[in-house]
Coordinates of C-alpha atoms (C1' of nucleotides) in Angstrom, one line a residue:
Chain N
X200 CA 92.2 153.8 14.4
X201 CA 94.4 151.6 12.2
X202 CA 92.2 152.1 9.2
X203 CA 94.0 153.5 6.2
X204 CA 92.3 156.4 4.8
X205 CA 93.8 156.6 1.3
X206 CA 96.7 155.9 -1.0
X207 CA 98.7 158.7 0.4
X208 CA 98.5 157.5 4.0
X209 CA 99.3 154.0 2.9
X210 CA 102.3 155.3 0.9
X211 CA 103.4 157.3 4.0
X212 CA 103.6 154.4 6.3
X213 CA 105.3 152.3 3.6
X214 CA 108.0 155.0 3.0
X215 CA 108.5 155.5 6.7
X216 CA 109.1 151.8 7.1
X217 CA 111.5 151.7 4.1
X218 CA 113.4 154.6 5.7
X219 CA 113.6 152.8 9.0
X220 CA 114.7 149.5 7.4
X221 CA 117.4 151.1 5.3
X222 CA 118.5 153.1 8.4
X223 CA 118.6 150.0 10.5
X224 CA 120.6 148.2 7.8
X225 CA 123.2 150.9 7.8
X226 CA 123.2 151.0 11.5
X227 CA 123.9 147.3 11.7
X228 CA 126.6 147.5 9.2
X229 CA 128.5 150.7 10.1
X230 CA 127.2 151.8 13.5
X231 CA 125.3 154.8 14.6
X232 CA 127.9 157.5 14.0
X233 CA 128.2 156.6 10.4
X234 CA 124.4 156.5 9.8
X235 CA 123.7 159.5 7.6
X236 CA 120.3 160.8 6.4
X237 CA 121.8 161.5 3.0
X238 CA 123.0 158.0 2.4
X239 CA 119.7 156.6 3.5
X240 CA 117.9 158.9 1.1
X241 CA 120.4 158.0 -1.6
X242 CA 119.9 154.3 -1.2
X243 CA 116.2 154.8 -1.3
X244 CA 116.4 156.9 -4.5
X245 CA 115.2 160.0 -3.0
X246 CA 116.7 163.3 -2.2
X247 CA 117.8 164.1 1.3
X248 CA 115.3 166.9 1.9
X249 CA 112.4 164.6 1.1
X250 CA 113.3 162.5 4.1
X251 CA 112.5 165.3 6.4
X252 CA 108.8 164.9 5.6
X253 CA 109.0 161.6 7.5
X254 CA 111.5 162.3 10.3
X255 CA 112.0 165.9 11.4
X256 CA 115.7 165.3 12.3
X257 CA 118.4 162.7 12.4
X258 CA 117.8 162.3 16.1
X259 CA 114.2 161.4 15.5
X260 CA 115.2 158.7 13.2
X261 CA 117.6 157.4 15.7
X262 CA 115.0 157.6 18.4
X263 CA 112.7 155.4 16.2
X264 CA 115.6 152.9 15.9
X265 CA 116.2 153.0 19.6
X266 CA 112.6 152.2 20.3
X267 CA 112.7 149.3 17.9
X268 CA 115.9 148.0 19.4
X269 CA 114.5 148.1 22.9
X270 CA 111.4 146.3 21.7
X271 CA 113.5 143.7 20.0
X272 CA 115.5 143.0 23.1
X273 CA 112.4 143.0 25.2
X274 CA 110.7 140.6 22.9
X275 CA 113.7 138.3 23.0
X276 CA 113.7 138.3 26.8
X277 CA 109.9 137.7 26.9
X278 CA 110.3 134.8 24.4
X279 CA 113.0 133.2 26.5
X280 CA 110.9 133.6 29.7
X281 CA 107.9 132.0 28.1
X282 CA 109.6 129.2 26.2
X283 CA 110.1 126.1 28.2
X284 CA 113.6 124.6 27.8
X285 CA 113.8 121.7 25.4
X286 CA 112.2 118.6 26.8
X287 CA 110.7 120.4 29.8
X288 CA 107.1 120.9 30.6
X289 CA 105.9 124.4 30.0
X290 CA 106.0 126.7 33.0
X291 CA 107.7 124.4 35.4
X292 CA 111.2 125.6 34.7
X293 CA 112.7 126.7 38.0
X294 CA 112.9 130.5 38.4
X295 CA 116.6 130.5 38.6
X296 CA 116.9 128.7 35.3
X297 CA 114.4 131.0 33.7
X298 CA 116.5 133.9 34.9
X299 CA 119.6 132.5 33.3
X300 CA 117.7 131.7 30.1
X301 CA 116.4 135.3 29.9
X302 CA 119.9 136.6 30.6
X303 CA 121.4 134.4 27.8
X304 CA 118.7 135.5 25.4
X305 CA 119.5 139.1 26.0
X306 CA 123.2 138.4 25.6
X307 CA 122.7 136.5 22.4
X308 CA 120.5 139.3 20.9
X309 CA 123.3 141.7 21.9
X310 CA 126.0 139.6 20.2
X311 CA 123.8 139.4 17.1
X312 CA 123.0 143.1 17.0
X313 CA 126.1 144.8 18.5
X314 CA 125.5 148.2 17.0
X315 CA 121.8 148.3 18.0
X316 CA 122.8 147.2 21.5
X317 CA 125.4 149.9 21.6
X318 CA 122.8 152.4 20.5
X319 CA 120.6 151.7 23.5
X320 CA 123.0 150.6 26.2
X321 CA 126.1 152.4 25.2
X322 CA 127.0 156.1 25.7
X323 CA 124.0 158.2 25.3
X324 CA 124.1 161.1 22.8
X325 CA 125.2 164.0 24.9
X326 CA 122.4 166.4 24.3
X327 CA 119.8 163.7 23.9
X328 CA 116.9 163.5 26.3
X329 CA 115.1 160.2 26.0
X330 CA 111.5 160.9 24.8
X331 CA 108.7 159.4 26.8
X332 CA 107.9 156.7 24.1
X333 CA 111.3 155.0 24.8
X334 CA 110.6 154.4 28.5
X335 CA 108.0 151.7 27.9
X336 CA 110.0 149.6 25.5
X337 CA 113.2 150.2 27.6
X338 CA 111.5 148.6 30.6
X339 CA 110.5 145.3 29.1
X340 CA 113.6 143.3 30.0
X341 CA 113.4 144.6 33.6
X342 CA 109.7 143.6 33.7
X343 CA 110.5 140.1 32.6
X344 CA 113.1 139.8 35.4
X345 CA 110.6 141.2 37.9
X346 CA 108.0 138.7 36.7
X347 CA 110.3 135.8 37.4
X348 CA 111.1 137.0 40.9
X349 CA 107.5 137.7 41.6
X350 CA 106.5 134.2 40.5
X351 CA 109.2 132.7 42.7
X352 CA 108.0 134.8 45.7
X353 CA 104.4 133.8 45.2
X354 CA 105.5 130.2 45.1
X355 CA 107.4 130.7 48.3
X356 CA 110.6 130.0 46.6
X357 CA 112.3 133.3 47.2
X358 CA 115.1 133.7 49.8
X359 CA 115.1 137.3 50.8
X360 CA 118.5 138.9 50.4
X361 CA 119.6 141.4 53.1
X362 CA 118.7 145.1 52.5
X363 CA 120.6 148.1 53.8
X364 CA 118.5 150.5 55.8
X365 CA 119.1 153.5 53.6
X366 CA 117.7 151.5 50.7
X367 CA 114.5 150.3 52.3
X368 CA 112.3 153.4 51.5
X369 CA 113.5 153.6 47.9
X370 CA 113.0 149.9 47.4
X371 CA 109.5 150.1 48.8
X372 CA 108.7 152.9 46.4
X373 CA 110.1 150.9 43.5
X374 CA 108.1 147.9 44.5
X375 CA 104.9 150.0 44.6
X376 CA 105.7 151.7 41.3
X377 CA 106.6 148.9 39.0
X378 CA 107.2 145.7 40.9
X379 CA 104.0 145.2 42.9
X380 CA 104.0 141.9 44.7
X381 CA 107.8 141.7 45.1
X382 CA 109.3 142.4 48.6
X383 CA 111.6 145.4 48.8
X384 CA 114.6 143.3 49.6
X385 CA 114.3 141.5 46.3
X386 CA 113.5 144.7 44.4
X387 CA 116.7 146.4 45.5
X388 CA 118.8 143.3 44.6
X389 CA 116.9 143.1 41.4
X390 CA 117.7 146.5 40.0
X391 CA 121.3 146.0 41.0
X392 CA 121.4 142.6 39.3
X393 CA 119.7 144.1 36.2
X394 CA 122.5 146.7 35.9
X395 CA 125.2 144.1 36.5
X396 CA 123.8 141.8 33.9
X397 CA 124.2 144.5 31.2
X398 CA 127.6 145.3 32.6
X399 CA 128.7 141.8 31.7
X400 CA 127.2 142.1 28.2
X401 CA 128.6 145.5 27.6
X402 CA 132.1 144.6 28.7
X403 CA 132.1 141.6 26.4
X404 CA 130.6 143.6 23.5
X405 CA 132.6 146.7 23.9
X406 CA 135.9 145.0 23.9
X407 CA 136.9 145.2 27.6
X408 CA 137.2 141.4 27.7
X409 CA 139.7 141.4 24.8
X410 CA 142.9 139.8 25.9
X411 CA 141.3 139.0 29.2
X412 CA 138.4 136.6 29.1
X413 CA 138.2 133.8 26.5
X414 CA 135.4 131.6 27.7
X415 CA 132.9 134.4 27.7
X416 CA 129.7 132.4 27.4
X417 CA 130.7 130.2 30.4
X418 CA 131.6 133.2 32.4
X419 CA 128.4 134.8 31.6
X420 CA 126.3 131.8 32.5
X421 CA 128.0 131.4 35.8
X422 CA 127.6 135.1 36.6
X423 CA 124.0 135.2 35.5
X424 CA 123.3 132.2 37.9
X425 CA 125.1 134.0 40.6
X426 CA 123.0 137.1 40.0
X427 CA 119.9 135.0 40.2
X428 CA 121.1 133.8 43.6
X429 CA 121.8 137.3 44.7
X430 CA 118.1 138.3 44.2
X431 CA 117.0 135.3 46.2
X432 CA 116.2 132.7 43.5
X433 CA 117.4 129.3 44.7
X434 CA 119.7 127.3 42.7
X435 CA 118.2 124.6 40.6
X436 CA 118.5 121.3 42.4
X437 CA 118.0 123.0 45.8
X438 CA 114.7 121.8 47.2
Chain S
X20 CA 165.3 160.6 27.5
X21 CA 163.2 163.5 28.8
X22 CA 166.0 166.0 27.9
X23 CA 164.6 168.7 25.7
X24 CA 166.9 169.4 22.8
X25 CA 165.8 172.8 21.8
X26 CA 163.2 175.5 21.7
X27 CA 161.4 173.7 18.9
X28 CA 161.0 170.5 20.8
X29 CA 159.9 172.4 23.9
X30 CA 157.3 174.3 21.9
X31 CA 156.1 171.0 20.4
X32 CA 155.3 169.4 23.7
X33 CA 153.7 172.6 24.9
X34 CA 151.4 172.9 21.9
X35 CA 150.6 169.2 22.1
X36 CA 149.6 169.7 25.7
X37 CA 147.6 172.8 24.9
X38 CA 145.7 170.9 22.2
X39 CA 144.9 168.0 24.5
X40 CA 143.8 170.4 27.2
X41 CA 141.5 172.3 25.0
X42 CA 140.2 169.0 23.5
X43 CA 139.6 167.6 27.0
X44 CA 137.8 170.8 27.9
X45 CA 135.4 170.5 24.9
X46 CA 135.0 166.8 25.6
X47 CA 134.0 167.5 29.2
X48 CA 131.6 170.2 28.1
X49 CA 130.0 168.8 25.0
X50 CA 130.9 165.1 24.8
X51 CA 133.0 163.2 22.3
X52 CA 130.8 163.5 19.2
X53 CA 130.8 167.2 19.3
X54 CA 134.6 167.5 19.8
X55 CA 135.8 168.9 16.5
X56 CA 139.4 169.5 15.4
X57 CA 138.4 172.8 13.8
X58 CA 136.9 174.2 17.0
X59 CA 139.9 173.1 19.0
X60 CA 142.2 174.8 16.5
X61 CA 139.9 177.9 16.5
X62 CA 140.0 178.2 20.3
X63 CA 143.8 177.9 20.2
X64 CA 144.1 180.6 17.6
X65 CA 145.5 178.4 14.9
X66 CA 144.2 177.0 11.7
X67 CA 142.8 173.5 11.5
X68 CA 145.5 172.1 9.2
X69 CA 148.2 173.1 11.6
X70 CA 146.8 170.8 14.2
X71 CA 147.6 167.8 12.0
X72 CA 151.3 168.4 12.7
X73 CA 150.5 167.2 16.3
X74 CA 147.8 164.6 15.8
X75 CA 147.6 162.8 12.5
X76 CA 143.8 162.5 12.8
X77 CA 140.8 163.1 15.0
X78 CA 140.9 159.5 16.1
X79 CA 144.5 159.9 17.3
X80 CA 143.5 162.9 19.4
X81 CA 140.6 160.9 20.9
X82 CA 143.0 158.0 21.6
X83 CA 145.2 160.4 23.5
X84 CA 142.2 161.5 25.6
X85 CA 141.2 157.8 26.1
X86 CA 144.6 157.0 27.5
X87 CA 144.5 160.0 29.8
X88 CA 141.0 159.0 31.0
X89 CA 142.1 155.5 31.7
X90 CA 145.1 156.8 33.6
X91 CA 142.9 159.2 35.6
X92 CA 140.5 156.4 36.6
X93 CA 143.3 154.1 37.4
X94 CA 145.0 156.7 39.5
X95 CA 141.8 157.4 41.4
X96 CA 141.4 153.7 42.1
X97 CA 145.0 153.4 43.2
X98 CA 144.7 156.3 45.4
X99 CA 141.6 154.9 47.1
X100 CA 143.4 151.6 47.5
X101 CA 146.4 153.2 49.2
X102 CA 144.6 155.7 51.3
X103 CA 143.5 154.5 54.7
X104 CA 140.0 155.5 55.6
X105 CA 139.8 158.5 57.9
X106 CA 140.8 157.6 61.4
X107 CA 142.1 154.1 60.5
X108 CA 145.6 152.9 60.7
X109 CA 147.3 152.7 57.3
X110 CA 147.2 149.3 55.6
X111 CA 145.0 147.6 58.0
X112 CA 141.7 148.3 56.3
X113 CA 139.9 145.0 55.7
X114 CA 140.1 143.9 52.1
X115 CA 136.3 144.0 51.6
X116 CA 136.3 147.6 52.7
X117 CA 139.2 148.5 50.5
X118 CA 137.2 146.9 47.6
X119 CA 134.3 149.1 48.3
X120 CA 136.4 152.2 48.7
X121 CA 138.0 151.6 45.3
X122 CA 134.6 150.9 43.8
X123 CA 133.3 154.2 45.2
X124 CA 136.3 156.1 44.0
X125 CA 135.8 154.8 40.4
X126 CA 132.1 155.7 40.6
X127 CA 132.9 159.2 41.9
X128 CA 135.4 159.8 39.2
X129 CA 132.8 158.7 36.6
X130 CA 130.2 161.0 38.0
X131 CA 132.7 163.9 38.0
X132 CA 133.8 163.1 34.4
X133 CA 130.8 161.6 32.7
X134 CA 131.9 162.3 29.1
X135 CA 135.4 161.0 29.6
X136 CA 133.9 157.9 31.3
X137 CA 131.5 157.4 28.4
X138 CA 134.5 157.7 26.0
X139 CA 136.3 154.8 27.6
X140 CA 133.5 152.6 28.9
X141 CA 130.7 153.5 26.5
X142 CA 130.1 152.3 23.0
X143 CA 133.3 152.0 21.1
X144 CA 133.8 153.9 17.9
X145 CA 132.7 151.3 15.3
X146 CA 135.8 151.1 13.2
X147 CA 138.1 151.8 16.1
X148 CA 140.8 149.3 17.1
X149 CA 142.3 150.1 20.5
X150 CA 146.0 150.8 20.0
X151 CA 148.4 148.9 22.2
X152 CA 149.2 151.9 24.3
X153 CA 145.7 151.9 25.7
X154 CA 145.8 148.4 27.2
X155 CA 148.2 149.3 29.9
X156 CA 146.2 152.2 31.3
X157 CA 143.0 150.4 30.8
X158 CA 144.1 147.6 33.1
X159 CA 144.9 149.7 36.1
X160 CA 141.6 149.5 37.8
X161 CA 141.5 145.7 37.3
X162 CA 145.0 145.4 38.7
X163 CA 144.0 147.3 41.8
X164 CA 141.2 144.9 42.4
X165 CA 143.5 142.0 41.8
X166 CA 145.9 143.4 44.3
X167 CA 143.2 143.6 47.0
X168 CA 142.1 140.0 46.4
X169 CA 145.7 138.7 46.3
X170 CA 146.4 140.5 49.6
X171 CA 143.4 138.9 51.2
X172 CA 144.4 135.5 49.8
X173 CA 147.9 135.7 51.2
X174 CA 146.5 136.7 54.5
X175 CA 144.3 133.6 54.5
X176 CA 141.2 135.8 54.4
X177 CA 139.8 134.7 51.1
X178 CA 136.9 132.3 50.9
X179 CA 137.1 130.7 47.5
X180 CA 133.9 131.0 45.5
X181 CA 132.7 128.0 43.5
X182 CA 134.0 127.7 39.9
X183 CA 132.3 126.0 36.9
X184 CA 134.4 123.3 35.3
X185 CA 134.4 125.0 31.9
X186 CA 135.9 128.1 33.4
X187 CA 138.8 126.5 35.2
X188 CA 141.3 126.4 32.4
X189 CA 140.5 129.9 31.3
X190 CA 140.7 131.1 34.9
X191 CA 144.1 129.4 35.4
X192 CA 145.4 131.1 32.2
X193 CA 144.2 134.5 33.4
X194 CA 145.8 133.9 36.8
X195 CA 149.1 133.1 35.2
X196 CA 148.9 136.0 32.8
X197 CA 148.0 138.9 34.9
X198 CA 146.9 137.7 38.4
X199 CA 149.7 135.7 39.7
X200 CA 149.2 134.5 43.2
X201 CA 145.4 134.6 43.0
X202 CA 143.6 131.2 42.9
X203 CA 141.6 130.6 39.7
X204 CA 138.3 130.5 41.5
X205 CA 138.8 134.1 42.7
X206 CA 140.1 135.2 39.3
X207 CA 137.0 134.1 37.5
X208 CA 134.8 135.7 40.0
X209 CA 137.0 138.8 39.9
X210 CA 136.7 139.5 36.2
X211 CA 132.9 139.0 36.5
X212 CA 132.7 141.4 39.4
X213 CA 134.9 143.9 37.6
X214 CA 132.4 144.0 34.6
X215 CA 129.4 144.1 36.9
X216 CA 130.9 147.0 38.8
X217 CA 131.1 149.1 35.7
X218 CA 127.7 147.9 34.8
X219 CA 126.3 149.6 37.8
X220 CA 128.2 152.8 37.1
X221 CA 127.2 152.8 33.4
X222 CA 123.6 152.3 34.2
X223 CA 123.6 155.2 36.6
X224 CA 125.6 157.4 34.3
X225 CA 123.9 156.6 31.1
X226 CA 120.4 157.2 32.4
X227 CA 119.1 153.7 32.8
X228 CA 118.3 154.4 36.4
X229 CA 116.3 157.5 35.6
X230 CA 112.8 157.1 37.0
X231 CA 113.9 153.8 38.6
X232 CA 116.5 154.1 41.3
X233 CA 116.8 157.2 43.5
X234 CA 119.2 156.2 46.2
X235 CA 122.0 155.4 43.8
X236 CA 124.9 155.8 46.1
X237 CA 123.4 153.5 48.7
X238 CA 122.5 150.9 46.1
X239 CA 126.0 151.1 44.6
X240 CA 127.6 150.7 48.0
X241 CA 125.5 147.7 48.8
X242 CA 126.2 146.1 45.5
X243 CA 129.9 146.8 45.6
X244 CA 130.0 145.1 49.0
X245 CA 128.0 142.2 47.6
X246 CA 130.5 141.9 44.7
X247 CA 133.4 141.9 47.2
X248 CA 131.7 139.0 48.9
X249 CA 131.2 137.2 45.5
X250 CA 135.0 137.1 44.9
X251 CA 135.5 135.7 48.4
X252 CA 136.4 138.8 50.5
X253 CA 134.8 138.4 53.9
X254 CA 132.5 141.1 55.2
X255 CA 134.0 143.5 57.6
X256 CA 133.2 142.4 61.1
X257 CA 133.5 138.7 60.2
X258 CA 136.4 137.3 62.0
Chain H
dC180 C1' 85.6 171.1 -8.5
dA181 C1' 88.5 174.0 -6.3
dA182 C1' 91.1 175.2 -2.0
dG183 C1' 94.6 173.4 0.7
dA184 C1' 97.6 170.1 2.5
dA185 C1' 101.3 166.8 1.6
dC186 C1' 105.1 165.8 -1.2
dG187 C1' 109.6 165.4 -4.1
dA188 C1' 113.3 167.9 -6.1
dG189 C1' 116.8 171.2 -6.1
dA190 C1' 119.7 174.8 -4.5
dG191 C1' 122.0 176.5 -0.7
dC192 C1' 124.1 177.3 4.1
dA193 C1' 127.2 176.3 7.7
dG194 C1' 129.8 173.0 9.5
dT195 C1' 133.0 168.8 9.5
dG196 C1' 137.7 165.8 8.7
dC197 C1' 141.4 165.8 5.9
dT198 C1' 144.9 167.0 1.9
dC199 C1' 147.9 169.7 -0.6
dT200 C1' 150.6 173.6 -1.7
dT201 C1' 153.1 177.7 -0.4
dG202 C1' 156.1 180.2 2.1
dC203 C1' 158.7 181.0 6.7
dT204 C1' 161.7 179.5 10.7
dT205 C1' 164.5 176.6 13.3
dT206 C1' 168.0 173.0 13.2
dG207 C1' 172.2 170.7 12.5
dG208 C1' 176.3 169.1 9.5
dG209 C1' 180.1 170.7 6.6
Chain U
dC47 C1' 179.5 180.6 9.5
dC48 C1' 176.1 179.1 6.0
dC49 C1' 173.1 176.6 3.7
dA50 C1' 170.3 172.5 2.8
dA51 C1' 167.0 169.9 5.3
dA52 C1' 163.4 169.4 8.2
dG53 C1' 159.5 171.4 11.0
dC54 C1' 155.9 174.5 11.0
dA55 C1' 151.6 177.7 10.1
dA56 C1' 148.5 179.3 6.8
dG57 C1' 145.2 179.1 3.3
dA58 C1' 142.6 177.0 -0.4
dG59 C1' 140.1 173.2 -1.6
dC60 C1' 137.5 168.5 -1.6
dA61 C1' 133.9 165.6 -0.3
dC62 C1' 130.9 165.0 3.1
dT63 C1' 127.3 166.1 6.7
dG64 C1' 122.5 167.9 8.9
dC65 C1' 119.2 171.0 7.8
dT66 C1' 116.3 175.0 5.6
dC67 C1' 113.9 177.1 2.0
dT68 C1' 111.6 177.5 -2.3
dC69 C1' 109.2 175.8 -6.1
dG70 C1' 106.2 173.1 -8.9
dT71 C1' 103.3 168.9 -8.6
dT72 C1' 100.0 165.6 -6.8
dC73 C1' 96.7 164.0 -3.9
dT74 C1' 92.8 164.8 -0.4
dT75 C1' 88.8 166.8 1.2
dG76 C1' 85.1 170.3 2.0

DNA sequence: CAAGAACGAGAGCAGTGCTCTTGCTTTGGG
DNA sequence: CCCAAAGCAAGAGCACTGCTCTCGTTCTTG
């Protein structure tokens, strides 16, 4: 289905990509609120109304950028999960260290792309309802973390954290829905750790740590390690 | 210095308050991006240019709302910290439970005022530099948490968490600057827990938990308790 | 080859933040 | 008491935004 029928179709996907690229450029430079359809069109040498042939509204353009941003973050996380640390044998990195590596990869992507991060993990646009095609890409980081925990569980290296009774049913549902093979205790701790991870990144990126924390990377590393422990991954060096 | 000189001065503070009230109303209803000076002026029966006598720009109006929102969150946290739980004697609430109570108070305020929460803890306005008069109100929740930990430490009820070496110096600086009387180990864990707390709230509020977590209050309670433990507050029931 | 769909350009609408000028009212010093 | 100075509301206007509609042109396809 990826066969290109004619010149027109080819031009369409090219122009669509050019629009997204220019939009992403402006997003990275000035942030989402200052991204304007007209200036994108201007930069591309076309008139603003022509742009509506490719994106029915500004929100749809932003949605495309949101999907791309989620995909980029997810890809960064997956890369960090797959890549063995320098000088280590592939795949034998202890789960807790993999968890920290993934966390750091996400943080570094966020620091490198602050406006795109803010677009996906900052305040949502008030009237905006996330379309279905964002939920897949949005889940990728979470799935990477789930994979790490599942691997540790299968290897018998997971210490189950405690689980409040009111949470058990919900945790079992989550495990069945998107974290098969992970015990409910770990799933509940996992989603909490997932949110807390992004809390650390958001606070740093959104300026809440200004005049407060200086050694942000060290604090993040330590906290990410602590979060790994909280889901049951044993510290490196613990047999 | 709160003496009102004349009718003009009195009118000024009244109009200023009316503008802020109307702005807050629109903020609560439609969110920050849709808050327009013109519509505020319209609703107040004045012309838009007249509004500039009271707020030099839209950003300044938003800043005023930001300060108010920080103050409201801080006040909610302080109230929760002071109030003894129902049926308990004042002041004898264990620190870990006070921590959770404050956390829940912040979360409840956020759920009740999502747009105002997003304004202060969501994506910052790209060009925006937080004026000095926001840092005081912004610190209030943090100070409440610090107070709880300090109280526990003074009562000998604090189990010091581990502290990475690279963080020690920064933690000692922070302790000296705004957390006097709290050991550096706890300060480092505290700022991390502080960020993670808002990470949980933001994920819930900004829709990241949609289709993922259902029992959000239970998950939050459990996580807040876990965070209390992470800064060294002992679980209730532990002697 | 001709009907029809896709497309780019332009004008136009309603809305925005913000500035400037024009008069009116309140204030405070001589 | 009176009048200049300062504070204020109103209106017009500028440059910008997202978005719609129309009008020729170009490409695709039956």
